PDB file of C-alpha atoms in Angstrom:
ATOM      1  CA  MET U  72      40.469 -27.204   6.869  1.00 57.00           C
ATOM      2  CA  GLU U  73      37.981 -24.389   7.340  1.00 62.00           C
ATOM      3  CA  LYS U  74      35.983 -23.521   4.220  1.00 69.00           C
ATOM      4  CA  LEU U  75      36.387 -19.974   2.887  1.00 73.00           C
ATOM      5  CA  THR U  76      33.057 -18.506   1.752  1.00 71.00           C
ATOM      6  CA  VAL U  77      33.196 -15.717  -0.810  1.00 74.00           C
ATOM      7  CA  SER U  78      30.067 -13.598  -1.366  1.00 72.00           C
ATOM      8  CA  SER U  79      29.061 -10.146  -2.485  1.00 68.00           C
ATOM      9  CA  SER U  80      28.421  -7.321   0.003  1.00 69.00           C
ATOM     10  CA  PRO U  81      26.835  -6.449   2.371  1.00 66.00           C
ATOM     11  CA  HIS U  82      28.631  -8.642   4.889  1.00 68.00           C
ATOM     12  CA  LEU U  83      27.063  -7.147   8.016  1.00 68.00           C
ATOM     13  CA  HIS U  84      23.791  -8.662   9.180  1.00 68.00           C
ATOM     14  CA  THR U  85      21.264  -7.686  11.829  1.00 70.00           C
ATOM     15  CA  ARG U  86      18.626  -9.692  13.620  1.00 71.00           C
ATOM     16  CA  GLU U  87      15.983  -8.074  11.427  1.00 76.00           C
ATOM     17  CA  SER U  88      14.896 -10.180   8.501  1.00 85.00           C
ATOM     18  CA  THR U  89      12.222 -10.021   5.862  1.00 88.00           C
ATOM     19  CA  GLN U  90      10.285 -12.654   7.773  1.00 90.00           C
ATOM     20  CA  HIS U  91      10.374 -10.603  10.993  1.00 92.00           C
ATOM     21  CA  ILE U  92       9.219  -7.453   9.198  1.00 93.00           C
ATOM     22  CA  MET U  93       6.400  -9.227   7.372  1.00 94.00           C
ATOM     23  CA  ARG U  94       5.302 -10.903  10.589  1.00 95.00           C
ATOM     24  CA  ASP U  95       5.002  -7.498  12.235  1.00 95.00           C
ATOM     25  CA  VAL U  96       2.987  -6.192   9.281  1.00 95.00           C
ATOM     26  CA  ILE U  97       0.622  -9.169   9.581  1.00 96.00           C
ATOM     27  CA  ILE U  98       0.197  -8.500  13.315  1.00 96.00           C
ATOM     28  CA  ALA U  99      -0.503  -4.829  12.565  1.00 96.00           C
ATOM     29  CA  LEU U 100      -3.190  -5.887  10.094  1.00 96.00           C
ATOM     30  CA  VAL U 101      -4.965  -8.157  12.591  1.00 96.00           C
ATOM     31  CA  PRO U 102      -7.193  -5.382  14.084  1.00 95.00           C
ATOM     32  CA  ALA U 103      -8.343  -4.394  10.578  1.00 95.00           C
ATOM     33  CA  MET U 104      -8.979  -8.049   9.688  1.00 95.00           C
ATOM     34  CA  ILE U 105     -11.070  -8.561  12.833  1.00 95.00           C
ATOM     35  CA  ALA U 106     -13.003  -5.368  12.083  1.00 94.00           C
ATOM     36  CA  ALA U 107     -13.651  -6.562   8.520  1.00 93.00           C
ATOM     37  CA  VAL U 108     -15.139  -9.846   9.769  1.00 94.00           C
ATOM     38  CA  VAL U 109     -17.282  -8.054  12.375  1.00 93.00           C
ATOM     39  CA  ILE U 110     -18.558  -5.503   9.854  1.00 92.00           C
ATOM     40  CA  PHE U 111     -18.974  -7.676   6.747  1.00 90.00           C
ATOM     41  CA  GLY U 112     -19.341 -11.181   8.168  1.00 89.00           C
ATOM     42  CA  TRP U 113     -17.936 -14.564   7.247  1.00 90.00           C
ATOM     43  CA  ARG U 114     -17.465 -13.716   3.569  1.00 90.00           C
ATOM     44  CA  ALA U 115     -14.701 -11.309   4.594  1.00 92.00           C
ATOM     45  CA  LEU U 116     -12.844 -14.099   6.389  1.00 94.00           C
ATOM     46  CA  CYS U 117     -13.308 -16.472   3.430  1.00 95.00           C
ATOM     47  CA  LEU U 118     -11.930 -13.921   0.965  1.00 95.00           C
ATOM     48  CA  MET U 119      -8.876 -13.242   3.114  1.00 96.00           C
ATOM     49  CA  VAL U 120      -8.111 -16.954   3.513  1.00 96.00           C
ATOM     50  CA  ILE U 121      -8.607 -17.632  -0.215  1.00 96.00           C
ATOM     51  CA  SER U 122      -6.397 -14.682  -1.155  1.00 96.00           C
ATOM     52  CA  VAL U 123      -3.557 -15.705   1.164  1.00 97.00           C
ATOM     53  CA  VAL U 124      -3.633 -19.361   0.066  1.00 97.00           C
ATOM     54  CA  THR U 125      -3.705 -18.382  -3.621  1.00 96.00           C
ATOM     55  CA  CYS U 126      -0.796 -15.951  -3.264  1.00 96.00           C
ATOM     56  CA  VAL U 127       1.347 -18.498  -1.422  1.00 96.00           C
ATOM     57  CA  LEU U 128       0.568 -21.218  -3.993  1.00 96.00           C
ATOM     58  CA  CYS U 129       1.273 -18.869  -6.908  1.00 95.00           C
ATOM     59  CA  GLU U 130       4.628 -17.892  -5.411  1.00 94.00           C
ATOM     60  CA  TYR U 131       5.591 -21.507  -4.661  1.00 95.00           C
ATOM     61  CA  ILE U 132       4.689 -22.804  -8.126  1.00 95.00           C
ATOM     62  CA  CYS U 133       6.200 -19.814  -9.905  1.00 93.00           C
ATOM     63  CA  ARG U 134       9.529 -20.145  -8.082  1.00 93.00           C
ATOM     64  CA  ARG U 135       9.593 -23.864  -8.827  1.00 93.00           C
ATOM     65  CA  ILE U 136       8.983 -23.287 -12.533  1.00 93.00           C
ATOM     66  CA  MET U 137      11.639 -20.565 -12.633  1.00 91.00           C
ATOM     67  CA  LYS U 138      14.042 -22.890 -10.766  1.00 90.00           C
ATOM     68  CA  ARG U 139      14.692 -20.308  -8.062  1.00 88.00           C
ATOM     69  CA  ASP U 140      14.961 -20.731  -4.296  1.00 88.00           C
ATOM     70  CA  ASN U 141      11.534 -20.723  -2.736  1.00 87.00           C
ATOM     71  CA  THR U 142      10.668 -17.616  -0.752  1.00 86.00           C
ATOM     72  CA  ILE U 143       7.267 -18.403   0.728  1.00 89.00           C
ATOM     73  CA  GLY U 144       8.921 -18.576   4.144  1.00 89.00           C
ATOM     74  CA  ASP U 145       9.549 -14.817   4.158  1.00 91.00           C
ATOM     75  CA  LEU U 146       5.758 -14.263   4.493  1.00 94.00           C
ATOM     76  CA  SER U 147       5.712 -11.528   1.824  1.00 93.00           C
ATOM     77  CA  ALA U 148       3.171 -13.511  -0.215  1.00 94.00           C
ATOM     78  CA  VAL U 149       0.949 -13.733   2.872  1.00 95.00           C
ATOM     79  CA  VAL U 150       1.083  -9.952   3.293  1.00 95.00           C
ATOM     80  CA  THR U 151       0.266  -9.425  -0.381  1.00 95.00           C
ATOM     81  CA  GLY U 152      -2.712 -11.780  -0.112  1.00 95.00           C
ATOM     82  CA  ILE U 153      -4.071  -9.987   2.962  1.00 96.00           C
ATOM     83  CA  LEU U 154      -3.597  -6.521   1.491  1.00 95.00           C
ATOM     84  CA  LEU U 155      -5.297  -7.432  -1.778  1.00 95.00           C
ATOM     85  CA  ALA U 156      -8.244  -8.945   0.086  1.00 95.00           C
ATOM     86  CA  MET U 157      -8.421  -5.760   2.158  1.00 94.00           C
ATOM     87  CA  ASN U 158      -8.880  -3.788  -1.062  1.00 93.00           C
ATOM     88  CA  VAL U 159     -11.955  -5.562  -2.424  1.00 93.00           C
ATOM     89  CA  PRO U 160     -15.635  -5.599  -1.398  1.00 92.00           C
ATOM     90  CA  SER U 161     -16.922  -8.620   0.514  1.00 90.00           C
ATOM     91  CA  THR U 162     -19.322  -9.465  -2.342  1.00 90.00           C
ATOM     92  CA  LEU U 163     -16.497 -10.032  -4.848  1.00 93.00           C
ATOM     93  CA  ASN U 164     -16.468 -13.420  -6.563  1.00 94.00           C
ATOM     94  CA  PRO U 165     -13.510 -15.424  -5.136  1.00 95.00           C
ATOM     95  CA  LEU U 166     -12.396 -16.350  -8.670  1.00 96.00           C
ATOM     96  CA  MET U 167     -11.974 -12.658  -9.486  1.00 95.00           C
ATOM     97  CA  LEU U 168      -9.906 -12.239  -6.344  1.00 96.00           C
ATOM     98  CA  MET U 169      -7.758 -15.248  -7.294  1.00 96.00           C
ATOM     99  CA  PHE U 170      -7.165 -13.629 -10.685  1.00 95.00           C
ATOM    100  CA  GLY U 171      -5.889 -10.566  -8.828  1.00 95.00           C
ATOM    101  CA  ASP U 172      -3.651 -12.742  -6.646  1.00 95.00           C
ATOM    102  CA  PHE U 173      -2.120 -14.275  -9.787  1.00 96.00           C
ATOM    103  CA  ILE U 174      -1.448 -10.819 -11.239  1.00 95.00           C
ATOM    104  CA  ALA U 175       0.115  -9.599  -7.978  1.00 95.00           C
ATOM    105  CA  ILE U 176       2.454 -12.530  -7.424  1.00 95.00           C
ATOM    106  CA  VAL U 177       3.318 -13.811 -10.899  1.00 94.00           C
ATOM    107  CA  VAL U 178       3.121 -10.727 -13.126  1.00 94.00           C
ATOM    108  CA  VAL U 179       4.020  -7.833 -10.817  1.00 94.00           C
ATOM    109  CA  LYS U 180       6.349  -9.566  -8.355  1.00 93.00           C
ATOM    110  CA  GLN U 181       8.004 -12.739  -9.690  1.00 91.00           C
ATOM    111  CA  ALA U 182       8.279 -11.672 -13.330  1.00 91.00           C
ATOM    112  CA  PHE U 183      10.584  -8.868 -12.181  1.00 90.00           C
ATOM    113  CA  GLY U 184      12.722 -11.092  -9.947  1.00 87.00           C
ATOM    114  CA  GLY U 185      10.743 -11.431  -6.725  1.00 87.00           C
ATOM    115  CA  ILE U 186      10.653  -9.426  -3.525  1.00 85.00           C
ATOM    116  CA  GLY U 187      12.777  -6.302  -3.663  1.00 85.00           C
ATOM    117  CA  GLN U 188      12.717  -6.173  -7.472  1.00 87.00           C
ATOM    118  CA  ASN U 189       9.142  -5.125  -8.211  1.00 88.00           C
ATOM    119  CA  PHE U 190       8.783  -1.434  -9.125  1.00 88.00           C
ATOM    120  CA  VAL U 191       5.168  -1.035  -8.001  1.00 93.00           C
ATOM    121  CA  ASN U 192       3.185  -2.372  -5.077  1.00 93.00           C
ATOM    122  CA  PRO U 193       1.894  -5.835  -6.157  1.00 94.00           C
ATOM    123  CA  ALA U 194      -1.378  -5.704  -4.211  1.00 94.00           C
ATOM    124  CA  LEU U 195      -2.296  -2.239  -5.468  1.00 93.00           C
ATOM    125  CA  MET U 196      -1.461  -3.005  -9.097  1.00 94.00           C
ATOM    126  CA  ALA U 197      -3.500  -6.204  -8.854  1.00 95.00           C
ATOM    127  CA  ARG U 198      -6.413  -4.218  -7.410  1.00 94.00           C
ATOM    128  CA  ILE U 199      -6.282  -1.859 -10.401  1.00 94.00           C
ATOM    129  CA  PHE U 200      -6.288  -4.878 -12.740  1.00 93.00           C
ATOM    130  CA  VAL U 201      -9.333  -6.374 -10.995  1.00 94.00           C
ATOM    131  CA  MET U 202     -11.067  -2.996 -10.834  1.00 92.00           C
ATOM    132  CA  ASN U 203     -10.720  -2.495 -14.590  1.00 92.00           C
ATOM    133  CA  ALA U 204     -11.475  -6.117 -15.517  1.00 93.00           C
ATOM    134  CA  PHE U 205     -14.558  -6.401 -13.287  1.00 93.00           C
ATOM    135  CA  PRO U 206     -15.793  -2.835 -12.657  1.00 89.00           C
ATOM    136  CA  GLY U 207     -19.322  -3.867 -11.693  1.00 87.00           C
ATOM    137  CA  ALA U 208     -18.221  -6.397  -9.100  1.00 90.00           C
ATOM    138  CA  MET U 209     -15.653  -3.983  -7.650  1.00 89.00           C
ATOM    139  CA  ALA U 210     -18.293  -1.268  -7.241  1.00 84.00           C
ATOM    140  CA  SER U 211     -20.838  -3.390  -5.363  1.00 82.00           C
ATOM    141  CA  TRP U 212     -20.603  -2.372  -1.717  1.00 80.00           C
ATOM    142  CA  PRO U 213     -22.581  -4.396   0.856  1.00 80.00           C
ATOM    143  CA  LYS U 214     -24.252  -2.632   3.747  1.00 76.00           C
ATOM    144  CA  PRO U 215     -22.330  -3.144   7.015  1.00 78.00           C
ATOM    145  CA  MET U 216     -23.574  -5.624   9.593  1.00 73.00           C
ATOM    146  CA  THR U 217     -26.446  -6.952   7.495  1.00 68.00           C
ATOM    147  CA  ALA U 218     -27.112 -10.598   6.742  1.00 56.00           C
ATOM    148  CA  ASP U 219     -28.747  -9.942   3.356  1.00 57.00           C
ATOM    149  CA  ALA U 220     -27.006  -9.083   0.127  1.00 56.00           C
ATOM    150  CA  ALA U 221     -28.237  -5.499   0.001  1.00 58.00           C
ATOM    151  CA  THR U 222     -25.681  -3.068  -1.349  1.00 63.00           C
ATOM    152  CA  SER U 223     -25.230   0.666  -1.116  1.00 66.00           C
ATOM    153  CA  ALA U 224     -22.854   3.312  -2.423  1.00 69.00           C
ATOM    154  CA  THR U 225     -19.823   4.391  -0.416  1.00 77.00           C
ATOM    155  CA  PRO U 226     -19.860   7.810   1.281  1.00 76.00           C
ATOM    156  CA  LEU U 227     -17.358   9.125  -1.272  1.00 78.00           C
ATOM    157  CA  GLY U 228     -19.494   7.687  -4.100  1.00 74.00           C
ATOM    158  CA  ILE U 229     -22.587   9.430  -2.752  1.00 76.00           C
ATOM    159  CA  LEU U 230     -20.629  12.659  -2.359  1.00 74.00           C
ATOM    160  CA  LYS U 231     -19.380  12.343  -5.945  1.00 72.00           C
ATOM    161  CA  GLU U 232     -22.841  11.734  -7.353  1.00 72.00           C
ATOM    162  CA  THR U 233     -24.927  14.146  -5.282  1.00 72.00           C
ATOM    163  CA  GLY U 234     -22.368  16.650  -3.988  1.00 69.00           C
ATOM    164  CA  HIS U 235     -23.581  16.096  -0.413  1.00 70.00           C
ATOM    165  CA  TYR U 236     -23.337  13.435   2.312  1.00 71.00           C
ATOM    166  CA  SER U 237     -24.611  13.681   5.864  1.00 73.00           C
ATOM    167  CA  ALA U 238     -21.684  12.174   7.720  1.00 71.00           C
ATOM    168  CA  ASN U 239     -21.824  10.577  11.157  1.00 82.00           C
ATOM    169  CA  TYR U 240     -18.159  10.822  12.077  1.00 87.00           C
ATOM    170  CA  LEU U 241     -18.311   8.274  14.895  1.00 89.00           C
ATOM    171  CA  GLN U 242     -19.803   5.674  12.556  1.00 86.00           C
ATOM    172  CA  LEU U 243     -17.165   6.490   9.936  1.00 86.00           C
ATOM    173  CA  PHE U 244     -14.391   6.177  12.552  1.00 90.00           C
ATOM    174  CA  LEU U 245     -15.654   2.779  13.699  1.00 90.00           C
ATOM    175  CA  GLY U 246     -16.210   1.534  10.153  1.00 85.00           C
ATOM    176  CA  TYR U 247     -19.986   1.416   9.931  1.00 84.00           C
ATOM    177  CA  ARG U 248     -20.145   2.201   6.226  1.00 81.00           C
ATOM    178  CA  GLY U 249     -19.790   0.556   2.847  1.00 81.00           C
ATOM    179  CA  GLY U 250     -16.342   0.034   1.386  1.00 85.00           C
ATOM    180  CA  CYS U 251     -13.498  -2.407   0.903  1.00 89.00           C
ATOM    181  CA  LEU U 252     -12.828  -4.931   3.654  1.00 90.00           C
ATOM    182  CA  GLY U 253      -9.837  -3.265   5.226  1.00 87.00           C
ATOM    183  CA  GLU U 254     -10.475   0.412   4.707  1.00 88.00           C
ATOM    184  CA  THR U 255     -13.617   1.062   6.718  1.00 87.00           C
ATOM    185  CA  CYS U 256     -12.513   0.940  10.373  1.00 92.00           C
ATOM    186  CA  ALA U 257     -10.165   3.863  11.021  1.00 93.00           C
ATOM    187  CA  LEU U 258      -9.700   2.829  14.653  1.00 95.00           C
ATOM    188  CA  ALA U 259      -8.313  -0.586  13.666  1.00 95.00           C
ATOM    189  CA  LEU U 260      -5.947   0.966  11.101  1.00 95.00           C
ATOM    190  CA  ILE U 261      -4.627   3.485  13.633  1.00 96.00           C
ATOM    191  CA  ILE U 262      -3.943   0.670  16.119  1.00 96.00           C
ATOM    192  CA  GLY U 263      -1.941  -1.092  13.411  1.00 96.00           C
ATOM    193  CA  PHE U 264      -0.096   2.144  12.636  1.00 96.00           C
ATOM    194  CA  VAL U 265       0.916   2.621  16.277  1.00 97.00           C
ATOM    195  CA  TYR U 266       2.152  -0.973  16.434  1.00 96.00           C
ATOM    196  CA  LEU U 267       4.314  -0.537  13.321  1.00 96.00           C
ATOM    197  CA  LEU U 268       5.807   2.659  14.747  1.00 96.00           C
ATOM    198  CA  ALA U 269       6.475   1.017  18.103  1.00 95.00           C
ATOM    199  CA  ARG U 270       8.212  -1.889  16.382  1.00 93.00           C
ATOM    200  CA  LYS U 271      10.114   0.581  14.142  1.00 92.00           C
ATOM    201  CA  VAL U 272       8.944  -1.276  11.050  1.00 94.00           C
ATOM    202  CA  ILE U 273       8.013   1.995   9.346  1.00 93.00           C
ATOM    203  CA  ALA U 274       8.872   5.642   9.934  1.00 94.00           C
ATOM    204  CA  PRO U 275       6.016   8.113  10.392  1.00 95.00           C
ATOM    205  CA  THR U 276       7.217  10.393   7.579  1.00 96.00           C
ATOM    206  CA  ILE U 277       5.304   8.987   4.616  1.00 96.00           C
ATOM    207  CA  PRO U 278       1.950   8.285   6.344  1.00 96.00           C
ATOM    208  CA  LEU U 279       1.811  11.622   8.171  1.00 97.00           C
ATOM    209  CA  VAL U 280       2.913  13.750   5.203  1.00 97.00           C
ATOM    210  CA  TYR U 281       0.582  11.850   2.864  1.00 96.00           C
ATOM    211  CA  ILE U 282      -2.435  12.249   5.162  1.00 96.00           C
ATOM    212  CA  GLY U 283      -1.505  15.842   6.053  1.00 96.00           C
ATOM    213  CA  THR U 284      -1.222  16.849   2.393  1.00 96.00           C
ATOM    214  CA  ALA U 285      -4.560  15.237   1.547  1.00 96.00           C
ATOM    215  CA  CYS U 286      -6.282  16.952   4.496  1.00 96.00           C
ATOM    216  CA  LEU U 287      -4.786  20.345   3.631  1.00 96.00           C
ATOM    217  CA  LEU U 288      -5.902  20.092   0.008  1.00 95.00           C
ATOM    218  CA  SER U 289      -9.331  18.893   1.121  1.00 93.00           C
ATOM    219  CA  LEU U 290      -9.616  22.041   3.271  1.00 94.00           C
ATOM    220  CA  LEU U 291      -8.445  24.309   0.445  1.00 94.00           C
ATOM    221  CA  MET U 292     -10.949  22.685  -1.932  1.00 92.00           C
ATOM    222  CA  GLY U 293     -13.774  23.350   0.502  1.00 89.00           C
ATOM    223  CA  ARG U 294     -14.461  19.668   1.126  1.00 88.00           C
ATOM    224  CA  ASP U 295     -15.262  17.869   4.377  1.00 88.00           C
ATOM    225  CA  VAL U 296     -11.776  17.101   5.731  1.00 91.00           C
ATOM    226  CA  LEU U 297     -12.853  14.441   8.223  1.00 90.00           C
ATOM    227  CA  MET U 298     -14.870  12.669   5.586  1.00 88.00           C
ATOM    228  CA  ASP U 299     -11.928  12.618   3.185  1.00 89.00           C
ATOM    229  CA  LEU U 300      -9.769  11.260   6.003  1.00 92.00           C
ATOM    230  CA  LEU U 301     -12.130   8.586   7.309  1.00 90.00           C
ATOM    231  CA  CYS U 302     -13.704   7.481   4.017  1.00 86.00           C
ATOM    232  CA  GLY U 303     -12.059   5.630   1.183  1.00 86.00           C
ATOM    233  CA  GLY U 304      -8.669   3.972   1.415  1.00 90.00           C
ATOM    234  CA  LEU U 305      -6.580   6.952   2.525  1.00 93.00           C
ATOM    235  CA  LEU U 306      -5.551   5.511   5.911  1.00 94.00           C
ATOM    236  CA  LEU U 307      -5.064   1.972   4.602  1.00 94.00           C
ATOM    237  CA  GLY U 308      -3.002   3.214   1.669  1.00 94.00           C
ATOM    238  CA  ALA U 309      -0.908   5.700   3.657  1.00 95.00           C
ATOM    239  CA  ILE U 310      -0.042   3.235   6.431  1.00 95.00           C
ATOM    240  CA  PHE U 311       0.296  -0.123   4.684  1.00 95.00           C
ATOM    241  CA  MET U 312       0.750   0.560   0.946  1.00 93.00           C
ATOM    242  CA  ALA U 313       2.717   3.767   0.481  1.00 94.00           C
ATOM    243  CA  THR U 314       5.319   2.620   3.015  1.00 94.00           C
ATOM    244  CA  ASP U 315       6.370  -0.452   1.026  1.00 92.00           C
ATOM    245  CA  TYR U 316      10.182  -0.644   1.349  1.00 90.00           C
ATOM    246  CA  THR U 317      10.743  -1.654  -2.273  1.00 90.00           C
ATOM    247  CA  THR U 318       8.640   0.969  -4.001  1.00 92.00           C
ATOM    248  CA  SER U 319       9.124   4.054  -1.811  1.00 93.00           C
ATOM    249  CA  PRO U 320      12.184   6.340  -1.526  1.00 93.00           C
ATOM    250  CA  ILE U 321      14.785   5.712   1.160  1.00 91.00           C
ATOM    251  CA  THR U 322      15.980   9.291   1.617  1.00 91.00           C
ATOM    252  CA  PHE U 323      14.106  11.656   3.969  1.00 93.00           C
ATOM    253  CA  LYS U 324      13.685  14.354   1.305  1.00 94.00           C
ATOM    254  CA  GLY U 325      12.584  11.732  -1.173  1.00 94.00           C
ATOM    255  CA  GLN U 326       9.965  10.409   1.237  1.00 95.00           C
ATOM    256  CA  ILE U 327       8.605  13.929   1.753  1.00 96.00           C
ATOM    257  CA  ILE U 328       8.304  14.524  -2.013  1.00 96.00           C
ATOM    258  CA  TYR U 329       6.821  11.077  -2.550  1.00 96.00           C
ATOM    259  CA  ALA U 330       4.207  11.499   0.192  1.00 96.00           C
ATOM    260  CA  ILE U 331       3.229  14.996  -0.959  1.00 97.00           C
ATOM    261  CA  GLY U 332       2.801  13.620  -4.475  1.00 96.00           C
ATOM    262  CA  CYS U 333       0.562  10.832  -3.180  1.00 96.00           C
ATOM    263  CA  GLY U 334      -1.572  13.297  -1.233  1.00 96.00           C
ATOM    264  CA  CYS U 335      -1.905  15.749  -4.122  1.00 96.00           C
ATOM    265  CA  LEU U 336      -2.813  13.065  -6.673  1.00 96.00           C
ATOM    266  CA  THR U 337      -5.339  11.472  -4.320  1.00 95.00           C
ATOM    267  CA  MET U 338      -7.221  14.714  -3.785  1.00 95.00           C
ATOM    268  CA  LEU U 339      -7.004  15.798  -7.430  1.00 94.00           C
ATOM    269  CA  ILE U 340      -8.543  12.483  -8.515  1.00 93.00           C
ATOM    270  CA  ARG U 341     -11.243  12.708  -5.825  1.00 91.00           C
ATOM    271  CA  ARG U 342     -12.082  16.292  -6.768  1.00 90.00           C
ATOM    272  CA  PHE U 343     -11.707  16.336 -10.548  1.00 91.00           C
ATOM    273  CA  GLY U 344     -11.553  12.682 -11.651  1.00 86.00           C
ATOM    274  CA  SER U 345     -14.430  10.429 -12.603  1.00 82.00           C
ATOM    275  CA  LEU U 346     -13.603   8.094  -9.703  1.00 81.00           C
ATOM    276  CA  PRO U 347     -14.688   8.881  -6.133  1.00 80.00           C
ATOM    277  CA  GLU U 348     -11.441   7.358  -4.831  1.00 83.00           C
ATOM    278  CA  GLY U 349      -7.839   7.903  -5.931  1.00 87.00           C
ATOM    279  CA  VAL U 350      -5.489   6.224  -3.472  1.00 93.00           C
ATOM    280  CA  SER U 351      -4.534   3.218  -5.611  1.00 93.00           C
ATOM    281  CA  TYR U 352      -3.646   5.210  -8.729  1.00 94.00           C
ATOM    282  CA  SER U 353      -1.834   7.865  -6.700  1.00 95.00           C
ATOM    283  CA  ILE U 354       0.490   5.428  -4.973  1.00 96.00           C
ATOM    284  CA  ILE U 355       1.163   3.467  -8.167  1.00 96.00           C
ATOM    285  CA  ILE U 356       2.075   6.661 -10.067  1.00 96.00           C
ATOM    286  CA  MET U 357       4.428   7.740  -7.294  1.00 96.00           C
ATOM    287  CA  ASN U 358       5.902   4.195  -7.181  1.00 95.00           C
ATOM    288  CA  ILE U 359       6.791   4.548 -10.845  1.00 95.00           C
ATOM    289  CA  ILE U 360       8.607   7.869 -10.413  1.00 95.00           C
ATOM    290  CA  THR U 361      10.359   6.832  -7.192  1.00 94.00           C
ATOM    291  CA  PRO U 362      13.683   6.168  -9.020  1.00 93.00           C
ATOM    292  CA  LEU U 363      13.635   9.737 -10.336  1.00 94.00           C
ATOM    293  CA  ILE U 364      12.898  11.093  -6.854  1.00 94.00           C
ATOM    294  CA  GLU U 365      15.793   9.118  -5.399  1.00 91.00           C
ATOM    295  CA  ARG U 366      18.124  10.305  -8.128  1.00 90.00           C
ATOM    296  CA  GLY U 367      17.246  13.921  -7.351  1.00 87.00           C
ATOM    297  CA  THR U 368      17.497  13.551  -3.578  1.00 87.00           C
ATOM    298  CA  HIS U 369      20.544  11.309  -3.358  1.00 80.00           C
ATOM    299  CA  PRO U 370      22.695  12.645  -0.503  1.00 74.00           C
ATOM    300  CA  ARG U 371      26.066  14.172  -1.416  1.00 72.00           C
ATOM    301  CA  ALA U 372      29.069  12.305  -0.070  1.00 72.00           C
ATOM    302  CA  PHE U 373      30.897  14.105   2.732  1.00 69.00           C
ATOM    303  CA  GLY U 374      33.641  16.341   1.295  1.00 69.00           C
ATOM    304  CA  LYS U 375      32.446  16.013  -2.273  1.00 68.00           C
ATOM    305  CA  PRO U 376      31.864  19.442  -3.927  1.00 65.00           C
ATOM    306  CA  LYS U 377      28.480  20.317  -5.369  1.00 65.00           C
ATOM    307  CA  GLU U 378      27.985  19.976  -9.109  1.00 64.00           C
ATOM    308  CA  GLU U 379      27.378  23.731  -9.498  1.00 63.00           C
ATOM    309  CA  LYS U 380      30.641  24.514  -7.723  1.00 64.00           C
ATOM    310  CA  LYS U 381      32.507  22.098  -9.971  1.00 63.00           C
ATOM    311  CA  LYS U 382      31.006  23.734 -13.072  1.00 67.00           C
ATOM    312  CA  LYS U 383      32.002  27.233 -11.878  1.00 66.00           C
ATOM    313  CA  GLU U 384      35.543  26.054 -11.228  1.00 67.00           C
ATOM    314  CA  ALA U 385      35.662  24.493 -14.669  1.00 67.00           C
ATOM    315  CA  VAL U 386      34.518  27.786 -16.281  1.00 65.00           C
ATOM    316  CA  ARG U 387      37.195  29.761 -14.412  1.00 65.00           C
ATOM    317  CA  GLN U 388      39.867  27.406 -15.642  1.00 63.00           C
TER     318      GLN U 388
END
């Protein structure tokens, strides 16, 4: 006798799976990972490997302790490990990075039920934790393509301190500057962006509106637009962080509002805040208010009257 399986909806399935999506994200990150190793050397590769291994182990052990099905096969922990490593300098102590991995996987992700249940991006929240716990280590930027341990400020840091920075845009585009591992090479990030669009993993709405808003505000503030675009984590955040399925709106209007909010907050922090960079805080703040955005932009069912019309009809009666 054939067994009848009863389960909750949805009952329709596609070939797309979490594993397929995460695999595409990893492939899209490969150019940025290669660029990080070329620019910052073997320490960049070590940090990325350590971060991925720690995230996977944390997820495996945590799921075992919680007596839940293990989810390391969906590759989401691998993506989190890579993204967190991309958001730290190559001089960071690996133990500090492992602390961030623990925060991302155990506190931000698994404590709320695992993938799809977290309300903020795990890698970004972990970066904020590490940045506040170890501010000195997170502000030590090594010079690109140098074998010694010499450090220098980032272009945005110099601009914040002195009000001026003589930018070589080609060097900024290729990543020849100080910064986090994955944010320096704009060319590599754009290649990853094109791949994600071609594979239809993400829609262009959030990245383009986010970057466009930031560039427009940069122009209105009288800042160097290209420098704001190519320096800091704007491209990395707009392409790989702000587009997280779980923590970004699903409606088109909601995505527009969300991306504009990210762009505005990023530039306000860069211009008026004490930090030279504002991408991490901007995306996390917009992650938190995403449920409100979705509530306000929820599409009306076909044939259902608007609330205002219903109120007017009620008053007439």
